[in-house]
Backbone as JSON Lines, residues from 0, in Angstrom:
{"i":0,"aa":"M","n":[119.51,101.14,88.67],"ca":[119.96,101.41,90.1],"c":[119.35,100.61,91.18]}
{"i":1,"aa":"K","n":[120.17,100.25,92.15],"ca":[119.67,99.56,93.19],"c":[119.32,100.56,94.26]}
{"i":2,"aa":"I","n":[118.05,100.6,94.76],"ca":[117.59,101.55,95.75],"c":[116.69,100.92,96.84]}
{"i":3,"aa":"V","n":[116.99,101.2,98.09],"ca":[116.29,100.62,99.13],"c":[115.26,101.72,99.43]}
{"i":4,"aa":"V","n":[114.05,101.28,99.61],"ca":[112.91,102.05,99.57],"c":[112.47,102.31,101.0]}
{"i":5,"aa":"D","n":[112.2,103.37,101.76],"ca":[111.82,103.56,102.98],"c":[110.28,103.58,103.08]}
{"i":6,"aa":"S","n":[109.6,103.27,104.23],"ca":[108.3,103.02,104.3],"c":[107.45,104.27,103.91]}
{"i":7,"aa":"N","n":[108.0,105.47,104.2],"ca":[107.26,106.61,103.99],"c":[107.1,106.9,102.41]}
{"i":8,"aa":"R","n":[107.87,106.21,101.58],"ca":[107.71,106.51,100.12],"c":[106.46,105.5,99.75]}
{"i":9,"aa":"V","n":[106.5,104.33,100.37],"ca":[105.37,103.25,100.03],"c":[104.06,103.9,100.54]}
{"i":10,"aa":"I","n":[104.13,104.5,101.63],"ca":[102.83,105.18,102.19],"c":[102.47,106.23,101.45]}
{"i":11,"aa":"S","n":[103.31,107.01,100.91],"ca":[103.06,108.26,100.01],"c":[102.34,107.69,98.68]}
{"i":12,"aa":"A","n":[102.86,106.54,98.18],"ca":[102.28,105.99,96.95],"c":[101.05,105.42,97.25]}
{"i":13,"aa":"L","n":[100.73,104.86,98.47],"ca":[99.27,104.38,98.82],"c":[98.32,105.57,98.79]}
{"i":14,"aa":"L","n":[98.73,106.64,99.32],"ca":[97.73,107.68,99.59],"c":[97.17,108.38,98.12]}
{"i":15,"aa":"K","n":[98.06,108.49,97.27],"ca":[97.55,109.11,96.07],"c":[98.47,108.73,94.89]}
{"i":16,"aa":"D","n":[97.8,108.79,93.74],"ca":[98.55,108.64,92.58],"c":[99.51,109.79,92.26]}
{"i":17,"aa":"S","n":[100.73,109.65,92.43],"ca":[101.65,110.87,92.6],"c":[102.83,110.58,91.89]}
{"i":18,"aa":"T","n":[103.77,111.46,91.99],"ca":[105.19,111.22,91.49],"c":[105.88,110.05,92.12]}
{"i":19,"aa":"T","n":[105.56,109.79,93.5],"ca":[106.09,108.75,94.12],"c":[105.64,107.53,93.61]}
{"i":20,"aa":"R","n":[104.34,107.21,93.2],"ca":[103.91,106.15,92.62],"c":[104.62,105.86,91.26]}
{"i":21,"aa":"Q","n":[104.45,106.88,90.57],"ca":[105.13,106.88,89.2],"c":[106.73,106.3,89.27]}
{"i":22,"aa":"I","n":[107.41,106.79,90.2],"ca":[108.8,106.42,90.42],"c":[108.78,104.88,90.8]}
{"i":23,"aa":"L","n":[107.95,104.42,91.79],"ca":[107.93,103.13,92.0],"c":[107.81,102.17,90.89]}
{"i":24,"aa":"F","n":[107.04,102.64,89.89],"ca":[106.59,101.82,88.63],"c":[107.71,101.9,87.58]}
{"i":25,"aa":"N","n":[108.75,102.84,87.81],"ca":[109.95,103.05,86.89],"c":[110.87,101.89,86.78]}
{"i":26,"aa":"K","n":[110.84,101.31,85.75],"ca":[111.76,100.1,85.55],"c":[113.25,100.29,85.53]}
{"i":27,"aa":"R","n":[113.59,101.54,85.67],"ca":[115.13,101.91,85.63],"c":[115.64,101.61,87.05]}
{"i":28,"aa":"F","n":[114.74,101.6,88.01],"ca":[115.2,101.23,89.48],"c":[114.83,99.86,89.88]}
{"i":29,"aa":"L","n":[115.7,99.31,90.77],"ca":[115.44,98.01,91.32],"c":[115.24,98.41,92.78]}
{"i":30,"aa":"F","n":[114.02,98.13,93.38],"ca":[113.7,98.7,94.74],"c":[113.75,97.42,95.67]}
{"i":31,"aa":"F","n":[114.35,97.72,96.9],"ca":[114.38,96.64,97.83],"c":[113.88,97.3,99.07]}
{"i":32,"aa":"A","n":[113.46,96.53,100.12],"ca":[113.1,96.84,101.5],"c":[113.13,95.7,102.33]}
{"i":33,"aa":"P","n":[113.4,96.12,103.73],"ca":[113.41,95.12,104.79],"c":[112.17,94.44,104.97]}
{"i":34,"aa":"S","n":[112.14,93.16,105.33],"ca":[110.92,92.53,105.47],"c":[109.7,93.03,106.4]}
{"i":35,"aa":"F","n":[110.27,93.79,107.34],"ca":[109.31,94.28,108.31],"c":[108.58,95.47,107.81]}
{"i":36,"aa":"I","n":[108.82,96.03,106.59],"ca":[108.21,97.19,106.01],"c":[106.75,96.82,106.0]}
{"i":37,"aa":"K","n":[106.25,95.6,105.58],"ca":[104.89,95.4,105.54],"c":[104.16,95.47,106.86]}
{"i":38,"aa":"S","n":[104.74,94.99,107.75],"ca":[104.11,95.1,109.24],"c":[104.06,96.53,109.6]}
{"i":39,"aa":"E","n":[105.09,97.3,109.27],"ca":[105.18,98.67,109.68],"c":[103.99,99.53,108.91]}
{"i":40,"aa":"I","n":[103.78,99.25,107.75],"ca":[102.76,99.76,106.93],"c":[101.35,99.37,107.55]}
{"i":41,"aa":"A","n":[101.21,98.11,107.79],"ca":[99.96,97.66,108.37],"c":[99.51,98.16,109.72]}
{"i":42,"aa":"K","n":[100.26,98.79,110.5],"ca":[100.11,99.47,111.86],"c":[99.25,100.68,111.6]}
{"i":43,"aa":"Y","n":[99.33,101.17,110.35],"ca":[98.63,102.51,109.97],"c":[97.48,102.33,108.95]}
{"i":44,"aa":"K","n":[97.27,101.06,108.68],"ca":[96.26,100.71,107.62],"c":[94.97,101.53,107.75]}
{"i":45,"aa":"E","n":[94.3,101.44,108.82],"ca":[92.97,102.14,109.05],"c":[93.04,103.55,108.83]}
{"i":46,"aa":"E","n":[94.15,104.36,109.31],"ca":[94.36,105.74,109.02],"c":[94.6,106.1,107.56]}
{"i":47,"aa":"L","n":[95.36,105.07,106.98],"ca":[95.74,105.26,105.6],"c":[94.56,105.11,104.75]}
{"i":48,"aa":"M","n":[93.67,104.18,104.97],"ca":[92.5,103.95,104.17],"c":[91.6,105.14,104.33]}
{"i":49,"aa":"K","n":[91.44,105.72,105.56],"ca":[90.68,107.0,105.52],"c":[91.44,108.13,104.82]}
{"i":50,"aa":"K","n":[92.59,108.39,104.89],"ca":[93.09,109.37,104.16],"c":[93.05,109.34,102.66]}
{"i":51,"aa":"A","n":[93.19,108.14,102.24],"ca":[93.18,107.77,100.78],"c":[91.76,107.67,100.26]}
{"i":52,"aa":"K","n":[90.95,107.59,101.24],"ca":[89.44,107.25,100.82],"c":[89.3,106.06,100.14]}
{"i":53,"aa":"I","n":[89.85,104.93,100.47],"ca":[89.57,103.73,99.68],"c":[89.24,102.73,100.64]}
{"i":54,"aa":"S","n":[88.55,101.62,100.13],"ca":[88.08,100.44,100.76],"c":[89.19,99.51,101.17]}
{"i":55,"aa":"E","n":[89.15,98.77,102.07],"ca":[90.12,97.7,102.56],"c":[90.59,96.87,101.33]}
{"i":56,"aa":"E","n":[89.49,96.44,100.53],"ca":[89.89,95.68,99.4],"c":[90.84,96.4,98.37]}
{"i":57,"aa":"S","n":[90.39,97.67,98.15],"ca":[91.32,98.69,97.16],"c":[92.75,98.89,97.91]}
{"i":58,"aa":"F","n":[92.76,98.96,99.22],"ca":[94.01,99.3,99.94],"c":[94.91,97.94,99.78]}
{"i":59,"aa":"E","n":[94.27,96.93,100.0],"ca":[95.12,95.58,99.8],"c":[95.53,95.26,98.37]}
{"i":60,"aa":"R","n":[94.64,95.6,97.48],"ca":[95.1,95.46,96.04],"c":[96.24,96.48,95.6]}
{"i":61,"aa":"L","n":[96.09,97.6,96.0],"ca":[97.04,98.62,95.77],"c":[98.37,98.11,96.38]}
{"i":62,"aa":"L","n":[98.43,97.87,97.61],"ca":[99.66,97.41,98.21],"c":[100.25,96.26,97.59]}
{"i":63,"aa":"D","n":[99.38,95.26,97.2],"ca":[100.21,94.2,96.45],"c":[100.77,94.63,95.18]}
{"i":64,"aa":"I","n":[100.02,95.53,94.43],"ca":[100.59,96.15,93.19],"c":[101.91,96.81,93.38]}
{"i":65,"aa":"L","n":[102.01,97.6,94.49],"ca":[103.19,98.43,94.71],"c":[104.34,97.47,95.17]}
{"i":66,"aa":"F","n":[103.97,96.46,95.9],"ca":[105.07,95.4,96.32],"c":[105.52,94.48,95.18]}
{"i":67,"aa":"E","n":[104.79,94.62,94.11],"ca":[105.46,93.81,92.89],"c":[106.7,94.53,92.36]}
{"i":68,"aa":"N","n":[106.92,95.66,92.75],"ca":[107.95,96.38,92.34],"c":[109.11,96.6,93.26]}
{"i":69,"aa":"I","n":[108.87,95.9,94.5],"ca":[109.85,95.99,95.67],"c":[110.36,94.57,96.09]}
{"i":70,"aa":"T","n":[111.47,94.25,95.98],"ca":[111.94,93.05,96.5],"c":[112.15,93.0,97.99]}
{"i":71,"aa":"I","n":[111.49,92.13,98.68],"ca":[111.62,92.17,100.23],"c":[112.8,91.24,100.53]}
{"i":72,"aa":"I","n":[113.69,91.75,101.37],"ca":[114.81,91.12,101.97],"c":[114.54,90.77,103.34]}
{"i":73,"aa":"Q","n":[114.72,89.5,103.73],"ca":[114.65,89.08,104.99],"c":[115.83,89.46,106.01]}
{"i":74,"aa":"E","n":[115.52,89.71,107.25],"ca":[116.61,90.24,108.13],"c":[117.83,89.42,108.22]}
{"i":75,"aa":"E","n":[117.65,88.04,108.14],"ca":[118.87,87.24,108.25],"c":[119.98,87.53,107.15]}
{"i":76,"aa":"K","n":[119.38,87.89,106.17],"ca":[120.38,88.32,105.13],"c":[121.3,89.58,105.29]}
{"i":77,"aa":"Y","n":[120.74,90.55,106.07],"ca":[121.53,91.77,106.3],"c":[121.81,91.97,107.89]}
{"i":78,"aa":"E","n":[121.45,91.08,108.63],"ca":[121.56,91.31,110.17],"c":[123.04,91.6,110.39]}
{"i":79,"aa":"N","n":[124.13,90.84,109.84],"ca":[125.47,91.12,110.17],"c":[125.81,92.65,109.97]}
{"i":80,"aa":"Y","n":[125.1,93.36,109.29],"ca":[125.37,94.77,109.12],"c":[124.79,95.69,110.1]}
{"i":81,"aa":"I","n":[123.86,95.15,110.83],"ca":[123.11,96.01,111.81],"c":[124.06,96.59,112.74]}
{"i":82,"aa":"D","n":[124.9,95.98,113.39],"ca":[125.84,96.46,114.34],"c":[126.83,97.4,113.77]}
{"i":83,"aa":"L","n":[127.11,97.25,112.43],"ca":[127.95,98.18,111.8],"c":[127.42,99.49,111.53]}
{"i":84,"aa":"V","n":[126.2,99.73,111.47],"ca":[125.49,100.92,111.04],"c":[124.74,101.53,112.26]}
{"i":85,"aa":"K","n":[124.32,100.85,113.28],"ca":[123.5,101.36,114.18],"c":[123.78,102.65,115.01]}
{"i":86,"aa":"N","n":[124.97,102.88,114.97],"ca":[125.5,104.1,115.6],"c":[125.58,105.4,114.58]}
{"i":87,"aa":"E","n":[125.12,105.07,113.44],"ca":[125.2,106.1,112.45],"c":[124.01,106.96,112.28]}
{"i":88,"aa":"I","n":[122.87,106.45,112.85],"ca":[121.57,107.08,112.7],"c":[120.82,107.11,113.99]}
{"i":89,"aa":"S","n":[120.23,108.36,114.33],"ca":[119.5,108.35,115.69],"c":[118.24,107.56,115.96]}
{"i":90,"aa":"D","n":[117.55,107.41,114.65],"ca":[116.18,106.69,114.8],"c":[116.5,105.06,114.6]}
{"i":91,"aa":"E","n":[116.22,104.36,115.5],"ca":[116.65,103.04,115.48],"c":[115.63,102.37,114.42]}
{"i":92,"aa":"K","n":[114.52,102.81,114.18],"ca":[113.68,102.27,113.18],"c":[114.31,102.26,111.84]}
{"i":93,"aa":"D","n":[115.26,103.27,111.62],"ca":[115.92,103.42,110.23],"c":[117.12,102.53,110.14]}
{"i":94,"aa":"V","n":[117.61,101.88,111.2],"ca":[118.8,101.09,111.05],"c":[118.64,99.93,110.23]}
{"i":95,"aa":"P","n":[117.41,99.15,110.09],"ca":[117.57,98.15,109.03],"c":[117.56,98.53,107.52]}
{"i":96,"aa":"Y","n":[117.01,99.82,107.26],"ca":[117.12,100.32,105.96],"c":[118.61,100.6,105.74]}
{"i":97,"aa":"L","n":[119.27,101.06,106.52],"ca":[120.72,101.53,106.34],"c":[121.52,100.09,106.33]}
{"i":98,"aa":"A","n":[121.26,99.16,107.07],"ca":[122.0,97.84,107.16],"c":[121.71,97.21,105.61]}
{"i":99,"aa":"L","n":[120.51,97.3,105.41],"ca":[120.07,96.67,104.01],"c":[120.84,97.37,103.0]}
{"i":100,"aa":"S","n":[120.89,98.72,102.92],"ca":[121.63,99.38,101.93],"c":[123.11,98.91,101.78]}
{"i":101,"aa":"K","n":[123.67,98.77,102.98],"ca":[125.14,98.35,103.06],"c":[125.27,96.99,102.54]}
{"i":102,"aa":"Y","n":[124.37,95.98,102.99],"ca":[124.31,94.6,102.51],"c":[124.28,94.54,101.04]}
{"i":103,"aa":"L","n":[123.28,95.36,100.42],"ca":[123.07,95.22,99.0],"c":[124.16,96.0,98.16]}
{"i":104,"aa":"E","n":[124.93,96.86,98.94],"ca":[125.76,97.83,98.12],"c":[124.95,98.57,97.22]}
{"i":105,"aa":"A","n":[123.85,99.07,97.72],"ca":[122.84,99.74,97.0],"c":[123.42,101.3,96.57]}
{"i":106,"aa":"D","n":[122.88,101.86,95.53],"ca":[123.19,103.1,95.08],"c":[122.71,104.3,96.19]}
{"i":107,"aa":"G","n":[121.73,103.84,97.07],"ca":[121.17,104.71,97.99],"c":[119.85,104.23,98.48]}
{"i":108,"aa":"I","n":[119.29,105.21,99.42],"ca":[118.06,105.03,100.16],"c":[117.08,106.04,99.53]}
{"i":109,"aa":"W","n":[115.89,105.62,99.25],"ca":[114.78,106.62,98.78],"c":[114.06,106.95,100.03]}
{"i":110,"aa":"T","n":[114.08,108.13,100.45],"ca":[113.35,108.59,101.64],"c":[113.2,109.94,101.77]}
{"i":111,"aa":"H","n":[112.28,110.52,102.54],"ca":[112.05,111.9,102.89],"c":[112.24,112.03,104.35]}
{"i":112,"aa":"D","n":[112.92,111.11,105.07],"ca":[113.14,111.12,106.37],"c":[114.39,111.81,106.72]}
{"i":113,"aa":"A","n":[114.38,112.89,107.43],"ca":[115.54,113.75,107.71],"c":[116.62,113.02,108.49]}
{"i":114,"aa":"H","n":[116.25,112.0,109.24],"ca":[117.2,111.25,109.98],"c":[118.42,110.69,109.11]}
{"i":115,"aa":"F","n":[117.99,110.31,107.96],"ca":[118.98,109.76,106.94],"c":[120.1,110.67,106.6]}
{"i":116,"aa":"E","n":[119.78,111.92,106.79],"ca":[120.86,112.98,106.49],"c":[121.94,112.9,107.52]}
{"i":117,"aa":"E","n":[121.76,112.21,108.62],"ca":[122.81,112.38,109.62],"c":[123.91,111.3,109.32]}
{"i":118,"aa":"Q","n":[123.62,110.26,108.49],"ca":[124.59,109.21,108.19],"c":[125.34,109.51,106.92]}
{"i":119,"aa":"K","n":[126.55,108.76,106.92],"ca":[127.54,108.89,105.68],"c":[127.67,107.67,105.0]}
{"i":120,"aa":"I","n":[126.81,106.63,105.42],"ca":[127.03,105.22,104.78],"c":[126.3,105.09,103.4]}
{"i":121,"aa":"S","n":[125.23,105.67,103.28],"ca":[124.39,105.55,102.04],"c":[123.98,106.81,101.61]}
{"i":122,"aa":"K","n":[124.08,107.01,100.2],"ca":[123.35,108.21,99.66],"c":[121.97,108.21,99.88]}
{"i":123,"aa":"V","n":[121.42,109.39,100.11],"ca":[119.92,109.59,100.38],"c":[119.36,110.18,98.91]}
{"i":124,"aa":"F","n":[118.35,109.57,98.5],"ca":[117.54,110.01,97.36],"c":[116.12,110.64,97.67]}
{"i":125,"aa":"T","n":[115.81,111.69,97.16],"ca":[114.39,112.17,97.26],"c":[113.65,111.95,96.02]}
{"i":126,"aa":"N","n":[112.44,112.25,95.89],"ca":[111.74,112.09,94.73],"c":[112.44,112.95,93.55]}
{"i":127,"aa":"S","n":[112.75,114.14,93.88],"ca":[113.33,115.01,92.78],"c":[114.59,114.3,92.41]}
{"i":128,"aa":"D","n":[115.46,113.84,93.34],"ca":[116.69,113.22,92.89],"c":[116.49,112.05,91.92]}
{"i":129,"aa":"L","n":[115.53,111.18,92.34],"ca":[115.18,110.08,91.29],"c":[114.76,110.44,90.05]}
{"i":130,"aa":"L","n":[113.85,111.48,89.87],"ca":[113.32,112.05,88.58],"c":[114.46,112.44,87.8]}
{"i":131,"aa":"R","n":[115.69,112.99,88.34],"ca":[116.73,113.36,87.48],"c":[117.57,112.28,86.95]}
{"i":132,"aa":"Q","n":[117.39,111.08,87.43],"ca":[118.2,109.87,87.06],"c":[117.85,109.37,85.71]}
């Protein structure tokens, strides 16, 4: 399955060894994310390290390991889809995920962000949904 992964799922996997982390390592799924996801996560680096109680070195190592399972797609690949989807969701930060999903013809977006329930372009998967796959 082709799945676009929202930053909230990567952040969850960074914070603790959990179901989210197990799903990210599941080879049944092909995960994709827009290129800005790394800078989005970097904004919260200090806060995340404190919450996870890990050093910067551990944080960076874990982030690298998690991103081994996520293919990063540059905006120029899906930018033509941004105008098509921007009116489908109220949070403009979510538009690239939706555009990427459309570009990839993905099976859906893995998120726990309620804004994605507003749109009808892409199926939304939660952890529970993916565990049932």
